PDB file of C-alpha atoms in Angstrom:
ATOM      1  CA  LYS A 136     115.043 108.645  97.998  1.00  0.00           C
ATOM      2  CA  ALA A 137     114.207 107.965  94.373  1.00  0.00           C
ATOM      3  CA  GLY A 138     113.714 104.335  93.426  1.00  0.00           C
ATOM      4  CA  VAL A 139     115.284 102.369  90.611  1.00  0.00           C
ATOM      5  CA  THR A 140     114.543 104.075  87.316  1.00  0.00           C
ATOM      6  CA  GLN A 141     114.420 102.226  84.018  1.00  0.00           C
ATOM      7  CA  THR A 142     114.090 103.827  80.617  1.00  0.00           C
ATOM      8  CA  PRO A 143     112.392 103.545  78.278  1.00  0.00           C
ATOM      9  CA  ARG A 144     109.245 101.999  79.675  1.00  0.00           C
ATOM     10  CA  TYR A 145     108.225 100.442  76.358  1.00  0.00           C
ATOM     11  CA  LEU A 146     110.151  99.562  73.229  1.00  0.00           C
ATOM     12  CA  ILE A 147     109.103  98.093  69.912  1.00  0.00           C
ATOM     13  CA  LYS A 148     111.817  96.766  67.624  1.00  0.00           C
ATOM     14  CA  THR A 149     112.057  94.476  64.634  1.00  0.00           C
ATOM     15  CA  ARG A 150     114.086  91.321  64.262  1.00  0.00           C
ATOM     16  CA  GLY A 151     117.758  91.915  63.596  1.00  0.00           C
ATOM     17  CA  GLN A 152     117.874  95.319  65.246  1.00  0.00           C
ATOM     18  CA  GLN A 153     119.713  96.088  68.430  1.00  0.00           C
ATOM     19  CA  VAL A 154     118.440  97.782  71.567  1.00  0.00           C
ATOM     20  CA  THR A 155     119.885  99.497  74.619  1.00  0.00           C
ATOM     21  CA  LEU A 156     118.063  99.669  77.929  1.00  0.00           C
ATOM     22  CA  SER A 157     119.030 101.960  80.775  1.00  0.00           C
ATOM     23  CA  CYS A 158     118.873 101.619  84.546  1.00  0.00           C
ATOM     24  CA  SER A 159     119.606 104.171  87.256  1.00  0.00           C
ATOM     25  CA  PRO A 160     119.951 102.527  90.668  1.00  0.00           C
ATOM     26  CA  ILE A 161     118.986 103.960  94.003  1.00  0.00           C
ATOM     27  CA  SER A 162     121.467 106.594  95.064  1.00  0.00           C
ATOM     28  CA  GLY A 163     124.360 104.975  96.903  1.00  0.00           C
ATOM     29  CA  HIS A 164     123.710 101.495  95.535  1.00  0.00           C
ATOM     30  CA  ARG A 165     126.677 100.023  93.731  1.00  0.00           C
ATOM     31  CA  SER A 166     125.315  96.656  92.630  1.00  0.00           C
ATOM     32  CA  VAL A 167     123.027  96.448  89.619  1.00  0.00           C
ATOM     33  CA  SER A 168     121.584  93.235  88.259  1.00  0.00           C
ATOM     34  CA  TRP A 169     119.330  92.507  85.303  1.00  0.00           C
ATOM     35  CA  TYR A 170     116.555  89.948  84.919  1.00  0.00           C
ATOM     36  CA  GLN A 171     114.429  88.856  82.002  1.00  0.00           C
ATOM     37  CA  GLN A 172     110.784  88.047  82.672  1.00  0.00           C
ATOM     38  CA  THR A 173     108.668  86.068  80.211  1.00  0.00           C
ATOM     39  CA  PRO A 174     105.405  84.150  80.691  1.00  0.00           C
ATOM     40  CA  GLY A 175     107.061  80.883  79.677  1.00  0.00           C
ATOM     41  CA  GLN A 176     110.441  81.060  81.378  1.00  0.00           C
ATOM     42  CA  GLY A 177     109.583  83.256  84.330  1.00  0.00           C
ATOM     43  CA  LEU A 178     112.309  85.398  85.854  1.00  0.00           C
ATOM     44  CA  GLN A 179     115.823  84.631  84.702  1.00  0.00           C
ATOM     45  CA  PHE A 180     119.049  86.244  85.790  1.00  0.00           C
ATOM     46  CA  LEU A 181     121.050  87.970  83.061  1.00  0.00           C
ATOM     47  CA  PHE A 182     124.045  89.555  84.807  1.00  0.00           C
ATOM     48  CA  GLU A 183     125.201  91.606  87.742  1.00  0.00           C
ATOM     49  CA  TYR A 184     127.576  94.543  87.878  1.00  0.00           C
ATOM     50  CA  PHE A 185     129.450  96.005  90.793  1.00  0.00           C
ATOM     51  CA  SER A 186     131.844  98.935  90.578  1.00  0.00           C
ATOM     52  CA  GLU A 187     131.829  98.807  86.773  1.00  0.00           C
ATOM     53  CA  THR A 188     132.772  95.103  86.701  1.00  0.00           C
ATOM     54  CA  GLN A 189     130.592  92.201  85.720  1.00  0.00           C
ATOM     55  CA  ARG A 190     130.534  89.976  88.758  1.00  0.00           C
ATOM     56  CA  ASN A 191     128.040  87.317  87.726  1.00  0.00           C
ATOM     57  CA  LYS A 192     126.526  86.176  84.474  1.00  0.00           C
ATOM     58  CA  GLY A 193     123.524  84.040  83.665  1.00  0.00           C
ATOM     59  CA  ASN A 194     123.022  81.582  80.838  1.00  0.00           C
ATOM     60  CA  PHE A 195     122.208  83.917  77.993  1.00  0.00           C
ATOM     61  CA  PRO A 196     123.871  84.135  74.578  1.00  0.00           C
ATOM     62  CA  GLY A 197     126.569  86.666  73.859  1.00  0.00           C
ATOM     63  CA  ARG A 198     124.016  88.902  72.118  1.00  0.00           C
ATOM     64  CA  PHE A 199     123.107  90.064  75.599  1.00  0.00           C
ATOM     65  CA  SER A 200     125.669  92.375  77.129  1.00  0.00           C
ATOM     66  CA  GLY A 201     125.823  95.086  79.688  1.00  0.00           C
ATOM     67  CA  ARG A 202     127.972  97.643  81.339  1.00  0.00           C
ATOM     68  CA  GLN A 203     128.066  99.853  84.372  1.00  0.00           C
ATOM     69  CA  PHE A 204     129.325 103.391  84.586  1.00  0.00           C
ATOM     70  CA  SER A 205     131.257 105.098  87.354  1.00  0.00           C
ATOM     71  CA  ASN A 206     128.031 106.610  88.726  1.00  0.00           C
ATOM     72  CA  SER A 207     126.593 103.064  89.001  1.00  0.00           C
ATOM     73  CA  ARG A 208     124.111 103.596  86.196  1.00  0.00           C
ATOM     74  CA  SER A 209     123.880 100.542  83.999  1.00  0.00           C
ATOM     75  CA  GLU A 210     122.913  99.720  80.456  1.00  0.00           C
ATOM     76  CA  MET A 211     122.143  96.445  78.820  1.00  0.00           C
ATOM     77  CA  ASN A 212     122.339  95.837  75.111  1.00  0.00           C
ATOM     78  CA  VAL A 213     120.760  93.152  72.987  1.00  0.00           C
ATOM     79  CA  SER A 214     122.059  92.801  69.460  1.00  0.00           C
ATOM     80  CA  THR A 215     120.494  91.010  66.520  1.00  0.00           C
ATOM     81  CA  LEU A 216     117.104  90.836  68.157  1.00  0.00           C
ATOM     82  CA  GLU A 217     115.020  87.677  67.900  1.00  0.00           C
ATOM     83  CA  LEU A 218     111.299  87.240  68.434  1.00  0.00           C
ATOM     84  CA  GLY A 219     112.053  85.292  71.617  1.00  0.00           C
ATOM     85  CA  ASP A 220     113.725  88.331  73.136  1.00  0.00           C
ATOM     86  CA  SER A 221     110.324  89.905  73.691  1.00  0.00           C
ATOM     87  CA  ALA A 222     110.109  90.235  77.451  1.00  0.00           C
ATOM     88  CA  LEU A 223     109.975  92.522  80.440  1.00  0.00           C
ATOM     89  CA  TYR A 224     113.528  93.417  81.408  1.00  0.00           C
ATOM     90  CA  LEU A 225     113.928  94.259  85.061  1.00  0.00           C
ATOM     91  CA  CYS A 226     116.803  96.018  86.703  1.00  0.00           C
ATOM     92  CA  ALA A 227     117.492  95.672  90.415  1.00  0.00           C
ATOM     93  CA  SER A 228     119.912  97.445  92.684  1.00  0.00           C
ATOM     94  CA  SER A 229     121.348  96.827  96.118  1.00  0.00           C
ATOM     95  CA  SER A 230     123.934  98.602  98.181  1.00  0.00           C
ATOM     96  CA  GLU A 231     126.712  96.029  97.967  1.00  0.00           C
ATOM     97  CA  GLY A 232     125.218  92.896  96.493  1.00  0.00           C
ATOM     98  CA  ARG A 233     127.657  90.787  98.455  1.00  0.00           C
ATOM     99  CA  LEU A 234     125.601  89.724 101.404  1.00  0.00           C
ATOM    100  CA  ARG A 235     123.299  86.842 100.762  1.00  0.00           C
ATOM    101  CA  GLY A 236     120.621  88.336 102.972  1.00  0.00           C
ATOM    102  CA  GLU A 237     120.577  91.599 101.089  1.00  0.00           C
ATOM    103  CA  LYS A 238     117.299  92.491  99.422  1.00  0.00           C
ATOM    104  CA  LEU A 239     117.010  93.802  95.901  1.00  0.00           C
ATOM    105  CA  PHE A 240     115.120  96.906  94.832  1.00  0.00           C
ATOM    106  CA  PHE A 241     113.518  96.528  91.423  1.00  0.00           C
ATOM    107  CA  GLY A 242     112.595  99.057  88.789  1.00  0.00           C
ATOM    108  CA  SER A 243     109.298  98.909  86.899  1.00  0.00           C
ATOM    109  CA  GLY A 244     111.021  97.367  83.909  1.00  0.00           C
ATOM    110  CA  THR A 245     111.282  97.927  80.193  1.00  0.00           C
ATOM    111  CA  GLN A 246     108.759  96.020  78.105  1.00  0.00           C
ATOM    112  CA  LEU A 247     110.475  95.021  74.860  1.00  0.00           C
ATOM    113  CA  SER A 248     108.428  93.771  71.939  1.00  0.00           C
ATOM    114  CA  VAL A 249     110.245  92.321  68.942  1.00  0.00           C
ATOM    115  CA  LEU A 250     108.207  92.137  65.740  1.00  0.00           C
TER     116      LEU A 250
ATOM    117  CA  ALA B  44     122.156  73.712  92.262  1.00  0.00           C
ATOM    118  CA  GLN B  45     119.784  75.937  94.176  1.00  0.00           C
ATOM    119  CA  SER B  46     116.149  75.951  93.156  1.00  0.00           C
ATOM    120  CA  VAL B  47     112.690  76.865  94.358  1.00  0.00           C
ATOM    121  CA  ALA B  48     109.323  75.545  93.277  1.00  0.00           C
ATOM    122  CA  GLN B  49     105.897  77.065  93.548  1.00  0.00           C
ATOM    123  CA  PRO B  50     103.473  74.218  92.964  1.00  0.00           C
ATOM    124  CA  GLU B  51     100.397  76.372  92.369  1.00  0.00           C
ATOM    125  CA  ASP B  52     100.048  78.639  89.357  1.00  0.00           C
ATOM    126  CA  GLN B  53      97.022  80.302  90.893  1.00  0.00           C
ATOM    127  CA  VAL B  54      95.446  80.634  94.323  1.00  0.00           C
ATOM    128  CA  ASN B  55      91.907  81.929  94.807  1.00  0.00           C
ATOM    129  CA  VAL B  56      90.775  83.235  98.180  1.00  0.00           C
ATOM    130  CA  ALA B  57      87.754  85.116  99.454  1.00  0.00           C
ATOM    131  CA  GLU B  58      88.409  88.433 101.127  1.00  0.00           C
ATOM    132  CA  GLY B  59      88.796  88.048 104.878  1.00  0.00           C
ATOM    133  CA  ASN B  60      89.905  84.415 104.653  1.00  0.00           C
ATOM    134  CA  PRO B  61      93.452  83.287 105.413  1.00  0.00           C
ATOM    135  CA  LEU B  62      95.742  82.733 102.463  1.00  0.00           C
ATOM    136  CA  THR B  63      98.740  80.511 101.843  1.00  0.00           C
ATOM    137  CA  VAL B  64     101.077  80.608  98.869  1.00  0.00           C
ATOM    138  CA  LYS B  65     103.358  77.601  98.778  1.00  0.00           C
ATOM    139  CA  CYS B  66     107.081  77.386  98.109  1.00  0.00           C
ATOM    140  CA  THR B  67     109.562  74.552  98.440  1.00  0.00           C
ATOM    141  CA  TYR B  68     113.283  74.860  98.035  1.00  0.00           C
ATOM    142  CA  SER B  69     116.353  72.826  97.278  1.00  0.00           C
ATOM    143  CA  VAL B  70     119.688  74.244  98.387  1.00  0.00           C
ATOM    144  CA  SER B  71     123.105  73.118  99.456  1.00  0.00           C
ATOM    145  CA  GLY B  72     124.050  74.726 102.709  1.00  0.00           C
ATOM    146  CA  ASN B  73     121.975  77.274 104.571  1.00  0.00           C
ATOM    147  CA  PRO B  74     119.062  78.694 102.614  1.00  0.00           C
ATOM    148  CA  TYR B  75     118.572  82.412 102.082  1.00  0.00           C
ATOM    149  CA  LEU B  76     114.913  82.697 101.071  1.00  0.00           C
ATOM    150  CA  PHE B  77     112.829  85.622  99.899  1.00  0.00           C
ATOM    151  CA  TRP B  78     109.306  86.507  98.876  1.00  0.00           C
ATOM    152  CA  TYR B  79     108.604  89.246  96.353  1.00  0.00           C
ATOM    153  CA  VAL B  80     105.303  90.555  95.011  1.00  0.00           C
ATOM    154  CA  GLN B  81     104.597  91.995  91.582  1.00  0.00           C
ATOM    155  CA  TYR B  82     101.593  94.183  90.870  1.00  0.00           C
ATOM    156  CA  PRO B  83     100.417  94.633  87.252  1.00  0.00           C
ATOM    157  CA  ASN B  84     102.844  96.597  85.097  1.00  0.00           C
ATOM    158  CA  ARG B  85     105.249  97.020  87.975  1.00  0.00           C
ATOM    159  CA  GLY B  86     108.557  95.647  89.112  1.00  0.00           C
ATOM    160  CA  LEU B  87     108.984  93.349  92.078  1.00  0.00           C
ATOM    161  CA  GLN B  88     108.651  94.520  95.649  1.00  0.00           C
ATOM    162  CA  PHE B  89     110.353  92.835  98.584  1.00  0.00           C
ATOM    163  CA  LEU B  90     107.999  91.291 101.142  1.00  0.00           C
ATOM    164  CA  LEU B  91     110.200  89.358 103.547  1.00  0.00           C
ATOM    165  CA  LYS B  92     113.238  87.134 103.906  1.00  0.00           C
ATOM    166  CA  TYR B  93     114.571  84.269 105.945  1.00  0.00           C
ATOM    167  CA  ILE B  94     118.253  84.098 106.770  1.00  0.00           C
ATOM    168  CA  THR B  95     118.462  82.455 110.150  1.00  0.00           C
ATOM    169  CA  GLY B  96     116.706  82.504 113.485  1.00  0.00           C
ATOM    170  CA  ASP B  97     112.971  82.289 114.079  1.00  0.00           C
ATOM    171  CA  ASN B  98     111.105  80.061 111.695  1.00  0.00           C
ATOM    172  CA  LEU B  99     108.229  82.535 111.477  1.00  0.00           C
ATOM    173  CA  VAL B 100     109.249  85.636 109.577  1.00  0.00           C
ATOM    174  CA  LYS B 101     107.089  88.754 109.503  1.00  0.00           C
ATOM    175  CA  GLY B 102     107.123  91.083 106.532  1.00  0.00           C
ATOM    176  CA  SER B 103     105.350  93.934 104.801  1.00  0.00           C
ATOM    177  CA  TYR B 104     101.589  94.411 104.416  1.00  0.00           C
ATOM    178  CA  GLY B 105     100.745  91.856 107.131  1.00  0.00           C
ATOM    179  CA  PHE B 106     102.405  88.934 105.375  1.00  0.00           C
ATOM    180  CA  GLU B 107     104.446  86.302 107.148  1.00  0.00           C
ATOM    181  CA  ALA B 108     106.242  83.164 106.090  1.00  0.00           C
ATOM    182  CA  GLU B 109     107.008  79.945 107.858  1.00  0.00           C
ATOM    183  CA  PHE B 110     110.362  78.288 107.300  1.00  0.00           C
ATOM    184  CA  ASN B 111     110.255  74.519 107.707  1.00  0.00           C
ATOM    185  CA  LYS B 112     113.610  72.827 107.361  1.00  0.00           C
ATOM    186  CA  SER B 113     112.359  69.252 107.512  1.00  0.00           C
ATOM    187  CA  GLN B 114     109.835  69.869 104.736  1.00  0.00           C
ATOM    188  CA  THR B 115     112.142  72.283 102.854  1.00  0.00           C
ATOM    189  CA  SER B 116     109.277  74.729 102.605  1.00  0.00           C
ATOM    190  CA  PHE B 117     108.854  78.468 102.960  1.00  0.00           C
ATOM    191  CA  HIS B 118     105.133  79.144 102.614  1.00  0.00           C
ATOM    192  CA  LEU B 119     103.796  82.690 102.533  1.00  0.00           C
ATOM    193  CA  LYS B 120     100.767  83.374 104.712  1.00  0.00           C
ATOM    194  CA  LYS B 121      98.385  86.091 105.712  1.00  0.00           C
ATOM    195  CA  PRO B 122      95.614  85.705 108.322  1.00  0.00           C
ATOM    196  CA  SER B 123      93.040  87.818 106.480  1.00  0.00           C
ATOM    197  CA  ALA B 124      93.263  88.460 102.742  1.00  0.00           C
ATOM    198  CA  LEU B 125      92.431  91.790 101.100  1.00  0.00           C
ATOM    199  CA  VAL B 126      91.304  92.385  97.524  1.00  0.00           C
ATOM    200  CA  SER B 127      94.371  94.611  97.162  1.00  0.00           C
ATOM    201  CA  ASP B 128      96.604  91.573  97.849  1.00  0.00           C
ATOM    202  CA  SER B 129      95.745  90.275  94.370  1.00  0.00           C
ATOM    203  CA  ALA B 130      99.070  90.102  92.552  1.00  0.00           C
ATOM    204  CA  LEU B 131     101.813  87.768  91.362  1.00  0.00           C
ATOM    205  CA  TYR B 132     103.981  86.324  94.134  1.00  0.00           C
ATOM    206  CA  PHE B 133     107.487  84.981  93.717  1.00  0.00           C
ATOM    207  CA  CYS B 134     109.549  82.864  96.038  1.00  0.00           C
ATOM    208  CA  ALA B 135     113.317  83.130  95.545  1.00  0.00           C
ATOM    209  CA  VAL B 136     116.551  81.729  96.873  1.00  0.00           C
ATOM    210  CA  ARG B 137     119.851  83.552  96.881  1.00  0.00           C
ATOM    211  CA  ASP B 138     122.586  81.792  94.968  1.00  0.00           C
ATOM    212  CA  GLY B 139     126.265  82.406  95.304  1.00  0.00           C
ATOM    213  CA  GLY B 140     128.521  83.293  98.149  1.00  0.00           C
ATOM    214  CA  ASN B 141     129.467  86.649  99.535  1.00  0.00           C
ATOM    215  CA  GLN B 142     131.021  87.786  96.280  1.00  0.00           C
ATOM    216  CA  GLY B 143     127.816  88.799  94.650  1.00  0.00           C
ATOM    217  CA  GLY B 144     125.196  86.423  93.556  1.00  0.00           C
ATOM    218  CA  LYS B 145     121.806  86.186  92.029  1.00  0.00           C
ATOM    219  CA  LEU B 146     118.262  85.391  92.959  1.00  0.00           C
ATOM    220  CA  ILE B 147     116.732  82.216  91.598  1.00  0.00           C
ATOM    221  CA  PHE B 148     112.991  82.628  91.333  1.00  0.00           C
ATOM    222  CA  GLY B 149     110.115  80.223  91.330  1.00  0.00           C
ATOM    223  CA  GLN B 150     107.622  80.386  88.489  1.00  0.00           C
ATOM    224  CA  GLY B 151     105.295  82.611  90.433  1.00  0.00           C
ATOM    225  CA  THR B 152     101.818  82.173  91.890  1.00  0.00           C
ATOM    226  CA  GLU B 153      98.968  84.424  90.904  1.00  0.00           C
ATOM    227  CA  LEU B 154      96.873  85.297  93.935  1.00  0.00           C
ATOM    228  CA  SER B 155      93.298  86.365  93.320  1.00  0.00           C
ATOM    229  CA  VAL B 156      91.273  87.690  96.253  1.00  0.00           C
ATOM    230  CA  LYS B 157      87.553  88.109  95.562  1.00  0.00           C
ATOM    231  CA  PRO B 158      85.234  90.362  97.570  1.00  0.00           C
TER     232      PRO B 158
END
């Protein structure tokens, strides 16, 4: 079974631009969540989608948005990029995402650099 | 609010020696605790979890973790460290009920195993 696939692997953007990151979950997984990883703040939850609906949201500004398609693939978008948005963005999938004991499967991430 | 803390930014161990990576938690209700490992330029990989039952949980790659309710700790252990165990380790607690949820991560502990 293929793992979680994130594209692109690296991105370089300038301040004020917008960016779209893509995530393909493991086949059969319907829950997709996104995390931001930075050296200073560590791993922070952005949002979670299940069956095309946002089910949970973290404490990020409205510039961060996402969506999920009918095939469970997900995209996240960051508009009006700021220098502080430079981070590794990780996508994780799980089959249902409902059970608290369920483990997450992570992709390798997209490294975003904002100049 | 749920939280986890990893008091050590870095742990250094000689190959063949036992290792411990510490984690303490603060939760309301029953804790759902996880350990993940991150190798350079990779996403996170699941190591083990505690939901209920035995306080000693066995996981991947020879790792185990001891759940201690009175000390609110969930330390990761391995009897004999390998150089290949060198990586970044994250303790996490599952937030939310059975309608989705998110993982709340500790800041991470960098494990360095020297030959």
